Short mmCIF file of C-alpha atoms and ligand atoms in Angstrom, two decimals:
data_model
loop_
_atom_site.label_atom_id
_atom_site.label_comp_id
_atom_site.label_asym_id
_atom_site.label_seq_id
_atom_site.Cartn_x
_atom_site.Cartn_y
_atom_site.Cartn_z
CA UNK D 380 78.49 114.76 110.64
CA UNK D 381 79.01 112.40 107.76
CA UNK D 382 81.95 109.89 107.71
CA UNK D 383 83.78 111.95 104.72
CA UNK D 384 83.62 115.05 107.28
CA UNK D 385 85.04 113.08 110.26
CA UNK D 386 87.58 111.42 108.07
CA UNK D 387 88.94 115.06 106.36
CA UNK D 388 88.25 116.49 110.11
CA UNK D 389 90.89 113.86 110.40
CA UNK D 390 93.93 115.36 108.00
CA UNK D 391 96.44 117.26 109.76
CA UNK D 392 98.04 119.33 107.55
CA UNK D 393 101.27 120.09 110.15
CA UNK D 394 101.31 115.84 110.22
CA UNK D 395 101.14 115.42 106.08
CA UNK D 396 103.91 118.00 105.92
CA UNK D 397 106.07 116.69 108.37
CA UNK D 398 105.77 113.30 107.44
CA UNK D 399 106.64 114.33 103.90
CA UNK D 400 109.76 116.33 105.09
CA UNK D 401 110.96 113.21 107.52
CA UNK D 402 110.65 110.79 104.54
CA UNK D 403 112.55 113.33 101.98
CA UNK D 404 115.23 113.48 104.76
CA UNK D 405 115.90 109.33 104.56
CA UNK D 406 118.24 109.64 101.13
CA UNK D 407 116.85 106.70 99.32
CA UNK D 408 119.24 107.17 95.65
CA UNK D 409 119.42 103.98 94.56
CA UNK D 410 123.29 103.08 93.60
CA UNK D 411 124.37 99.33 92.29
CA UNK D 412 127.08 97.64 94.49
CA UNK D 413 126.93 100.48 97.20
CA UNK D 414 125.19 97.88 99.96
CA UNK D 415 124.27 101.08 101.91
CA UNK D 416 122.63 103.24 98.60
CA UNK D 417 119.23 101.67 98.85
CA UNK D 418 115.16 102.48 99.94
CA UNK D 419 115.75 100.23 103.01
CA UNK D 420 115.51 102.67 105.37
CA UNK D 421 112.83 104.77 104.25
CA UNK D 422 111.03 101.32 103.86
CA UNK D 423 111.85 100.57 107.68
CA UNK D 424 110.74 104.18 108.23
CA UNK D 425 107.30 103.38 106.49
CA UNK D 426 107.09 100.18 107.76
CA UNK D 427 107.16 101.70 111.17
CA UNK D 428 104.62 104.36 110.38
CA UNK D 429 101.87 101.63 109.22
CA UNK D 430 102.76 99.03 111.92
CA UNK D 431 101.92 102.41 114.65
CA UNK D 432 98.66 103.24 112.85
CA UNK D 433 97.81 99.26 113.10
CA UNK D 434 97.88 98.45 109.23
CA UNK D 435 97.92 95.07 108.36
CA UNK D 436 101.04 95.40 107.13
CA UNK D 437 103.63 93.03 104.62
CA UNK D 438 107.22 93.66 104.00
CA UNK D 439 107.61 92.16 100.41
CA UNK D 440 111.29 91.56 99.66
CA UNK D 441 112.23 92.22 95.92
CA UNK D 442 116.10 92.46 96.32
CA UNK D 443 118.57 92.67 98.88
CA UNK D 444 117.98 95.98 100.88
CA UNK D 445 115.22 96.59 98.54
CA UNK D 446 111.64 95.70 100.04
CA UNK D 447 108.15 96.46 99.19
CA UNK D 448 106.26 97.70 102.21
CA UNK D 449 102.51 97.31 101.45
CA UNK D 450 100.41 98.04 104.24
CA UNK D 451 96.39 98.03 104.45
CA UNK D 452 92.68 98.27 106.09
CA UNK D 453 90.39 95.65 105.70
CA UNK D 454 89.70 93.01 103.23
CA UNK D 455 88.43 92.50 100.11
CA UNK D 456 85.24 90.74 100.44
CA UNK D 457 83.06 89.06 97.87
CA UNK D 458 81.23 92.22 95.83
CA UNK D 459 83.75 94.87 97.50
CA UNK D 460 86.59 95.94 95.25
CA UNK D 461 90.31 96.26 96.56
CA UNK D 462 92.49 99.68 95.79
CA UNK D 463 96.11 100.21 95.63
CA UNK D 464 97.91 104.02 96.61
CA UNK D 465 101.11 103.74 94.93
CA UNK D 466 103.81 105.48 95.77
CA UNK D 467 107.67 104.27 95.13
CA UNK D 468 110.32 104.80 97.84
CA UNK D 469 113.13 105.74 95.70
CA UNK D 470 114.74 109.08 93.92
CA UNK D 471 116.70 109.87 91.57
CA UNK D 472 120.25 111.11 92.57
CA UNK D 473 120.35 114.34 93.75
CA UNK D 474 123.92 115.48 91.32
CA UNK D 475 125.76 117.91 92.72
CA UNK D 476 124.58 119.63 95.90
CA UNK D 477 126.58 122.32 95.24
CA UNK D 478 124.09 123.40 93.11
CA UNK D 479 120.88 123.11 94.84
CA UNK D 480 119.90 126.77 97.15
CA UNK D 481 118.24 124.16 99.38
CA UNK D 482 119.91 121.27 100.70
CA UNK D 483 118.82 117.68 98.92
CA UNK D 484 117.86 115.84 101.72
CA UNK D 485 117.27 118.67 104.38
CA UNK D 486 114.03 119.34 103.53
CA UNK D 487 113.58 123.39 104.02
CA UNK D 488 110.13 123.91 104.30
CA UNK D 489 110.17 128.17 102.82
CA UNK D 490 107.28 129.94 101.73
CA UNK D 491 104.87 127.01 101.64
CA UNK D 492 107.23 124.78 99.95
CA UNK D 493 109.16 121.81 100.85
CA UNK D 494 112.40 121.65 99.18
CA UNK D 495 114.35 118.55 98.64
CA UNK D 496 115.35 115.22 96.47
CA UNK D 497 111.73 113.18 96.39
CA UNK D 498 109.63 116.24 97.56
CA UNK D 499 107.57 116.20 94.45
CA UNK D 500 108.70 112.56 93.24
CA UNK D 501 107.25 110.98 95.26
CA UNK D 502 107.46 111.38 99.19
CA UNK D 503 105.34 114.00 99.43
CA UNK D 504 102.62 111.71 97.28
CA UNK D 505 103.47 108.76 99.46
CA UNK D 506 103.00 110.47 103.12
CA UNK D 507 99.40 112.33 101.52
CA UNK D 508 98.29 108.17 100.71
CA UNK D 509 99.87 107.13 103.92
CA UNK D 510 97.98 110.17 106.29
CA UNK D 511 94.74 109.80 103.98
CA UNK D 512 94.31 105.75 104.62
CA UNK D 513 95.42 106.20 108.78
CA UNK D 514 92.79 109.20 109.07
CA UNK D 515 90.42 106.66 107.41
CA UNK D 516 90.86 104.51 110.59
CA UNK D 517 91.24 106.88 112.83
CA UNK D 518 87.80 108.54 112.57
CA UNK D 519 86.33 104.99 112.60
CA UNK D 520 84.78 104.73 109.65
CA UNK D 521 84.65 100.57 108.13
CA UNK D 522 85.21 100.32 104.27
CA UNK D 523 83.40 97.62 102.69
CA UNK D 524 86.44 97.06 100.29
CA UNK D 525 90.13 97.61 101.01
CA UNK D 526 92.14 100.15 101.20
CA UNK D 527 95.88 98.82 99.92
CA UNK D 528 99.26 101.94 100.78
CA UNK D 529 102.01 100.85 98.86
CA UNK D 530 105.37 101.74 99.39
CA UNK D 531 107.49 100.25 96.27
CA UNK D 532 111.22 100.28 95.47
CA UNK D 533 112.70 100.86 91.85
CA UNK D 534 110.12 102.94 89.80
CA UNK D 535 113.09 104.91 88.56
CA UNK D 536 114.54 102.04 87.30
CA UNK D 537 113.67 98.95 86.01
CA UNK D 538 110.33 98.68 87.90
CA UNK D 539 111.28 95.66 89.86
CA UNK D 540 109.08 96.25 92.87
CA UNK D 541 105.94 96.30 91.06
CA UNK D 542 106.71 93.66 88.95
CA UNK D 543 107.13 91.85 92.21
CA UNK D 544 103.81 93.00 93.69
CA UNK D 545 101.89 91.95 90.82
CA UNK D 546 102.59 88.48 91.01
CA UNK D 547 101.63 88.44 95.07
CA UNK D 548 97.79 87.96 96.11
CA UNK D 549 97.64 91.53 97.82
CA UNK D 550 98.53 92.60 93.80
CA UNK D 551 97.02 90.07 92.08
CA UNK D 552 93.40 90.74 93.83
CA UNK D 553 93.68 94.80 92.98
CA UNK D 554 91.11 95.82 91.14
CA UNK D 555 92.26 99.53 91.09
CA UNK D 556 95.36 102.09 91.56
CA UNK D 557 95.85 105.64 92.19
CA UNK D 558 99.04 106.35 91.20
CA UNK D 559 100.46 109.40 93.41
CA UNK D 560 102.85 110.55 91.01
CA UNK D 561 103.68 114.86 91.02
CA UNK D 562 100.53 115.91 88.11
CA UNK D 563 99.43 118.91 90.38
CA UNK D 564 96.90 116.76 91.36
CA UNK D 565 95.40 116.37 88.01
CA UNK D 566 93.16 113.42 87.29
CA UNK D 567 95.84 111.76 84.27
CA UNK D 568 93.60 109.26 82.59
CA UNK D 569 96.19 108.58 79.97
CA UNK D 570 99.94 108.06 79.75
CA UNK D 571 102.87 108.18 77.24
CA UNK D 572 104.54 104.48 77.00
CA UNK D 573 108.42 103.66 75.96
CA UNK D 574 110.05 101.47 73.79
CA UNK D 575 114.04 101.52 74.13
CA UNK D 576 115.21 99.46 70.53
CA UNK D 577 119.01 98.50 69.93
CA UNK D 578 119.88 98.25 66.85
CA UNK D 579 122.91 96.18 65.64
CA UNK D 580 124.52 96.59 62.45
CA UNK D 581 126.97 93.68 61.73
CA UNK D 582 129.66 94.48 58.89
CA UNK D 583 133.44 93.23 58.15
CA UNK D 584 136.11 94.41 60.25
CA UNK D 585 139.15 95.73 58.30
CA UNK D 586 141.91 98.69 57.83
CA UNK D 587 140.57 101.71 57.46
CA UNK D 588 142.90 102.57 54.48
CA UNK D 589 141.72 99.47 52.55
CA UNK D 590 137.73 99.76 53.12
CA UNK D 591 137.03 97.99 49.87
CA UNK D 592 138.34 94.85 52.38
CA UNK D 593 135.06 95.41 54.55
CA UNK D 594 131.52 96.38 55.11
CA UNK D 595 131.43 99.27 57.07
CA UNK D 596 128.41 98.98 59.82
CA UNK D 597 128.87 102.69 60.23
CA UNK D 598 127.14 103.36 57.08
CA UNK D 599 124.42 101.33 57.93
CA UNK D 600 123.91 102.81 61.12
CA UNK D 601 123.80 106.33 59.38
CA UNK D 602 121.01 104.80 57.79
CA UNK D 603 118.88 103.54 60.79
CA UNK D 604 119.91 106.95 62.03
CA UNK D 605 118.22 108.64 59.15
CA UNK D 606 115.30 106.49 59.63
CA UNK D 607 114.20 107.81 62.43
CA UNK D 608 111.91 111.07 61.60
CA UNK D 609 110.37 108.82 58.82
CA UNK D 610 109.10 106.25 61.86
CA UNK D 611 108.46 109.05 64.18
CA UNK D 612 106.12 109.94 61.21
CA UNK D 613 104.56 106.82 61.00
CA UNK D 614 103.95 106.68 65.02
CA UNK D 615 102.43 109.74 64.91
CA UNK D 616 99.59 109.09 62.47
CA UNK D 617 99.13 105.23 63.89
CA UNK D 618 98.97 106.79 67.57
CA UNK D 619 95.83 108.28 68.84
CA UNK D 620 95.98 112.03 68.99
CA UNK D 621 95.63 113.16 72.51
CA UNK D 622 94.68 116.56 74.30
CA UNK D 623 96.51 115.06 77.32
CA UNK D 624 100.02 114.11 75.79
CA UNK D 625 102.51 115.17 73.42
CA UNK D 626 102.64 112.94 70.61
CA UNK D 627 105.06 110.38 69.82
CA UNK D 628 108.69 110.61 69.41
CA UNK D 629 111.75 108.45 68.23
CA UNK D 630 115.07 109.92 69.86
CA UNK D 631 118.30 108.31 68.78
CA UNK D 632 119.90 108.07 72.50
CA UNK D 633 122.92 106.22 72.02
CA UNK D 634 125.47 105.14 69.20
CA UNK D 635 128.29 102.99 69.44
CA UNK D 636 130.95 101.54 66.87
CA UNK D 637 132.23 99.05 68.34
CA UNK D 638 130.13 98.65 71.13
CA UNK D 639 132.59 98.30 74.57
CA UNK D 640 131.98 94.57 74.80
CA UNK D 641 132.99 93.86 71.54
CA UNK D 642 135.66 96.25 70.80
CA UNK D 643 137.97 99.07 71.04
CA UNK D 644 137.18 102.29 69.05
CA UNK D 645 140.14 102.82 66.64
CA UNK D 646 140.81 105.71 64.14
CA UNK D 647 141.97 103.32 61.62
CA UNK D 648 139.74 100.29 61.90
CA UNK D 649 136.41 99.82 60.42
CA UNK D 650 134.34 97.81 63.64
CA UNK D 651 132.77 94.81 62.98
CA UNK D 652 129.77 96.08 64.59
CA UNK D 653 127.81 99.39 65.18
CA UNK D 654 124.81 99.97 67.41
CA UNK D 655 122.57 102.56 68.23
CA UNK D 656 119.14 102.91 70.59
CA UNK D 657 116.37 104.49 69.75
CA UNK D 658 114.02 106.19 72.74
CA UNK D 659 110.69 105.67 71.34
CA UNK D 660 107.65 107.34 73.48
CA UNK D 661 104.10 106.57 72.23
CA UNK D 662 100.73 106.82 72.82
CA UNK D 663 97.91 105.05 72.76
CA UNK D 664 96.44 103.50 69.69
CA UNK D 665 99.14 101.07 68.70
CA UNK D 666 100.34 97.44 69.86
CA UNK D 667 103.55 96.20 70.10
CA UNK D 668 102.89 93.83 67.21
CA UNK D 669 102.81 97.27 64.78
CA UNK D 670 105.97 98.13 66.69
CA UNK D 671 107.74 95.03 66.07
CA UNK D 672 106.75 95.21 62.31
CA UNK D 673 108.03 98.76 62.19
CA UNK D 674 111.29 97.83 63.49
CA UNK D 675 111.90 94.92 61.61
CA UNK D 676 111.27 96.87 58.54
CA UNK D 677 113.68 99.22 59.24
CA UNK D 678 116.26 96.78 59.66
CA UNK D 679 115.01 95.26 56.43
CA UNK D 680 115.62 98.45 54.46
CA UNK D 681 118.83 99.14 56.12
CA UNK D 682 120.25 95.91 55.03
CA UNK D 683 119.16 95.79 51.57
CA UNK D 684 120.72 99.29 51.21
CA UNK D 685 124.34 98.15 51.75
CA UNK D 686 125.78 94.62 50.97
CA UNK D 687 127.26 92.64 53.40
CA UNK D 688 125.63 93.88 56.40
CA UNK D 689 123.13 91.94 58.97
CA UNK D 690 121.22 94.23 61.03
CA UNK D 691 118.45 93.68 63.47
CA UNK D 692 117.07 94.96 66.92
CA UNK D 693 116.18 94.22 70.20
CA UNK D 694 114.30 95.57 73.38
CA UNK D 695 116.50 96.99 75.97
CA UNK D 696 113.62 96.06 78.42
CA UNK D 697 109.98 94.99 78.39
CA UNK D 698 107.59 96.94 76.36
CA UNK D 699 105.89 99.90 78.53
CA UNK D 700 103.03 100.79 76.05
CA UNK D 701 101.12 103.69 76.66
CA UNK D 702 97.82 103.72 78.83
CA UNK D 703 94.46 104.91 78.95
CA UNK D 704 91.72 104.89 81.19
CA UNK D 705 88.23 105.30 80.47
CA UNK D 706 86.19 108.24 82.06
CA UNK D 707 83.31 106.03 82.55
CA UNK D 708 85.45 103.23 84.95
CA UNK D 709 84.41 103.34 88.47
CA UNK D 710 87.60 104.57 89.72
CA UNK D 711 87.60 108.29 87.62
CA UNK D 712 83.93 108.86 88.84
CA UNK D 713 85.12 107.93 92.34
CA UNK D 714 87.92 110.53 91.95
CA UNK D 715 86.07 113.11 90.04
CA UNK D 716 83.66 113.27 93.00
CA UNK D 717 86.56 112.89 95.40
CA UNK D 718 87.99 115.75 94.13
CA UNK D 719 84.64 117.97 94.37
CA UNK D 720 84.39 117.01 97.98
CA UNK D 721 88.74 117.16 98.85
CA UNK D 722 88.99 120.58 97.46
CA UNK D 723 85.50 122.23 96.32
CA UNK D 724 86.68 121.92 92.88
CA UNK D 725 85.77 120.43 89.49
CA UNK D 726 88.92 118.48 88.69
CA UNK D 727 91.10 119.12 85.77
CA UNK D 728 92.10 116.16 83.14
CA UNK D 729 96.25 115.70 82.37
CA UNK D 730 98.48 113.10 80.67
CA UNK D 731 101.37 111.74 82.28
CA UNK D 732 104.54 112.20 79.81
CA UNK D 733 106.58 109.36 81.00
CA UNK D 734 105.56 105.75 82.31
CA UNK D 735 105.22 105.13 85.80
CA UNK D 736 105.02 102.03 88.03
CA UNK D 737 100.96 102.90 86.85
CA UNK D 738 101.78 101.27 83.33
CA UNK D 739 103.10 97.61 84.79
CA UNK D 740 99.96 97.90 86.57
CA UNK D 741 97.77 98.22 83.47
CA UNK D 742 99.93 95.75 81.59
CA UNK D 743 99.88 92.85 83.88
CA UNK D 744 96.75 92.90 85.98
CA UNK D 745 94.45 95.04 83.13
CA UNK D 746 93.25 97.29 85.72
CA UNK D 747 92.40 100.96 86.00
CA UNK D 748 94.87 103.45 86.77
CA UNK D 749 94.44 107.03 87.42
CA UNK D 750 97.62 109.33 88.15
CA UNK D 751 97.17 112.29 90.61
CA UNK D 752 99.67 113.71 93.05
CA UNK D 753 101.22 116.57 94.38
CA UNK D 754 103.85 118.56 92.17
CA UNK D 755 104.43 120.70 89.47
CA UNK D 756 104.62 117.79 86.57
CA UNK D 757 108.01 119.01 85.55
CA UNK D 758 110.15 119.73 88.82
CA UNK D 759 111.33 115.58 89.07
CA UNK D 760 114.58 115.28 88.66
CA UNK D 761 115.79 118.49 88.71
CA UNK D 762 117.89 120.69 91.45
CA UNK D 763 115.64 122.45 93.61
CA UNK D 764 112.71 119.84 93.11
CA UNK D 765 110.02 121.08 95.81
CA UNK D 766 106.26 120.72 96.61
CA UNK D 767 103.82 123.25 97.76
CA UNK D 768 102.18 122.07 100.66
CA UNK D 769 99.06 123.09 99.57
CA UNK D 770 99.25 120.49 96.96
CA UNK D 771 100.44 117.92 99.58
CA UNK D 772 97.01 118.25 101.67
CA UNK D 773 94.60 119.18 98.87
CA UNK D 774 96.07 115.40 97.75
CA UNK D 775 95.50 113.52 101.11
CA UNK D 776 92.14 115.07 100.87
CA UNK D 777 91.37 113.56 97.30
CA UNK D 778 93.04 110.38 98.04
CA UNK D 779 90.66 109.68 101.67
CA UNK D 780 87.66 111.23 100.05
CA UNK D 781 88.14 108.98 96.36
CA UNK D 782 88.80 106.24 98.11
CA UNK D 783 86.12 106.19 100.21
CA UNK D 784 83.89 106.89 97.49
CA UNK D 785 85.19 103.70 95.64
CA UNK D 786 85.39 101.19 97.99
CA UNK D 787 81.94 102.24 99.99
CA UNK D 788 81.49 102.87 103.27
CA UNK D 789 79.61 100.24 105.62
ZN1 ZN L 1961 108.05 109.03 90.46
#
């Protein structure tokens, strides 16, 4: 029997589904100032898992209650190649229960399905890297590279736990990630990125019955506002056209005048400042010097339009540009025959609409990244988010099988 045989010989299905459903059951909702509202105890609950199946295994603390667990097999040796399974620990709230037909955090497992908070995004992805690495070592078979599982808090936020990995030596030495993200287990070579701009429009406060005593930042913020389908023009002819993703967009997401820090909102008082944001998704094709320049032109225009007002712009947050991945990198042809042999299949290429922990992975350590998971790509997020299980074990599969193919067996 070959090693691939005795290592997918090796992939319970019962044990990927269960471990899926006992991770979706651990509510991991991430809520500032609520100590308890955290991933620490589905990190202690992976932690656990890799520490049984005799991982190496490092518990990287990012904030408090909110730790990295990275756990892996072997080392990375001189001429072997080290690869990441990502997977992030936390969900997005579940809203109001009262609306789901299935419990949030029970976990119903009906008709092939599992049912809950995280099932698609991400547990289910998590447990299918977690059940591929351990049947890895459990049919005995020695990888000349290694094999990294990681477990990472705060993709649905600010990203802080792979920020945090990629400045440790199990991060920095990666020199590849599979990103287990819900793409119905897709091979997503390419991925939308996100700029979040604020605007601010400074004017004169002054009475709203004397507005010749002013300069109104509303106006100008009107303008920026009716800027917007002119730069989402722009993006869209600068931005590589993709089969994979929608093109880009510029969403005004926010508008305030005055902003709460600065001041109340009166009926009769012209603000002294407005602001608005602008949700920018993009693909790939254009820098964030081209950005910049687009943005600062806006504010240019805006300000020569209307005397008296200052506006400009900032990030909300770092740039997440948008990714791509050659199909010629060693990873995708690791994958595309990992798929063949998981699932009997020729894969099928996707995009990934949103960024994912994937893009601060291509940004700061210039590596490939290929998304594939289990999940319908549009359940995260919403009520009734569930998994077939199918999916869940055809993923496992890909992920032992890939890996295997990309790190070499000795
Ligand atoms: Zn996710």
């Amino acid at each position: 029997m070959t090693a691939l045989s005795q290592v997918l010989r090796k992939i319970d299905a019962d044990e990927v589904v269960e471990l899926t459903r006992a991770l979706v059951r651990i509510p991991s909702v991430y809520r500032p100032g609520d100590p308890a509202a955290t991933e620490a105890q589905v990190a202690a609950f992976v932690e656990s898992w890799l520490r049984r199946e005799d991982f190496a295994v490092e518990v990287q603390p990012v904030a408090p209650g909110r730790p990295n667990v990275i756990g892996w097999l072997g080392e990375r040796r001189p001429g072997a190649r080290s690869l990441l399974l990502e997977g992030h620990t936390d969900v997005v709230t579940e809203g109001d229960s009262a609306e789901w037909s299935h419990l949030p955090f029970s976990a119903d497992l009906v008709d092939d399905r599992i049912y809950g908070r995280g099932a698609a995004d991400m547990k289910s992805g998590l447990a299918a890297a977690m059940v591929a690495a351990a049947a890895i070592k459990r049919a005995g078979v020695a990888l000349r590279g290694k094999l990294v599982v990681g477990a990472l808090v705060d993709e649905e936020d600010g990203m802080i736990g792979v920020r945090h990995l990629c400045t440790t030596p199990v991060g920095r030495e990666l020199d590849a990630a599979i990103i287990c993200e819900p793409e119905q287990n897709e091979l997503c070579l390419e991925q939308r990125g996100v700029v979040w701009a604020r605007f601010r429009v400074r004017g004169k406060m002054a009475h709203g019955a004397m507005p010749e005593a002013g300069v109104n930042p509303i106006a100008g913020l009107g303008r920026l506002l009716a800027a917007a389908p002119a730069l989402e023009r722009r993006l869209r002819r600068a931005c590589e056209r993709s089969r994979h993703l929608k093109p880009p967009t510029v969403t005004p997401t926010i508008i305030q005048g005055p902003p709460p820090k600065i001041g109340v909102p009166q009926s009769n008082v012209i603000p002294a400042v407005a602001e608005t944001t602008f949700d920018i998704r993009l693909t790939p094709g254009v820098g964030p010097e081209e950005i910049r320049a687009e943005l600062e032109a806006i504010c240019r225009d805006v300000a020569q339009a209307q005397s008296g007002v200052k506006v400009e712009w900032e990030p909300v947050n770092a740039f997440r540009l948008a990714t791509k991945v050659d199909r010629s990198e060693a990873l995708v042809q690791a994958m595309v025959r990992g798929v063949k042999q998981a699932t009997g299949r020729t894969p099928r290429y996707g995009g990934v609409p949103g960024s994912t922990d994937g893009t601060i992975l291509r940004m700061e350590l210039g590596i490939p990244i290929v998304t594939c998971g289990p999940g319908d790509r549009l359940i995260p997020h919403q009520v009734d988010e569930f998994v077939p299980v199918d999916q869940v074990v055809d993923a496992a599969k890909i992920y032992a099988a890939s890996a295997m193919n990309y790190l070499e067996v000795e």
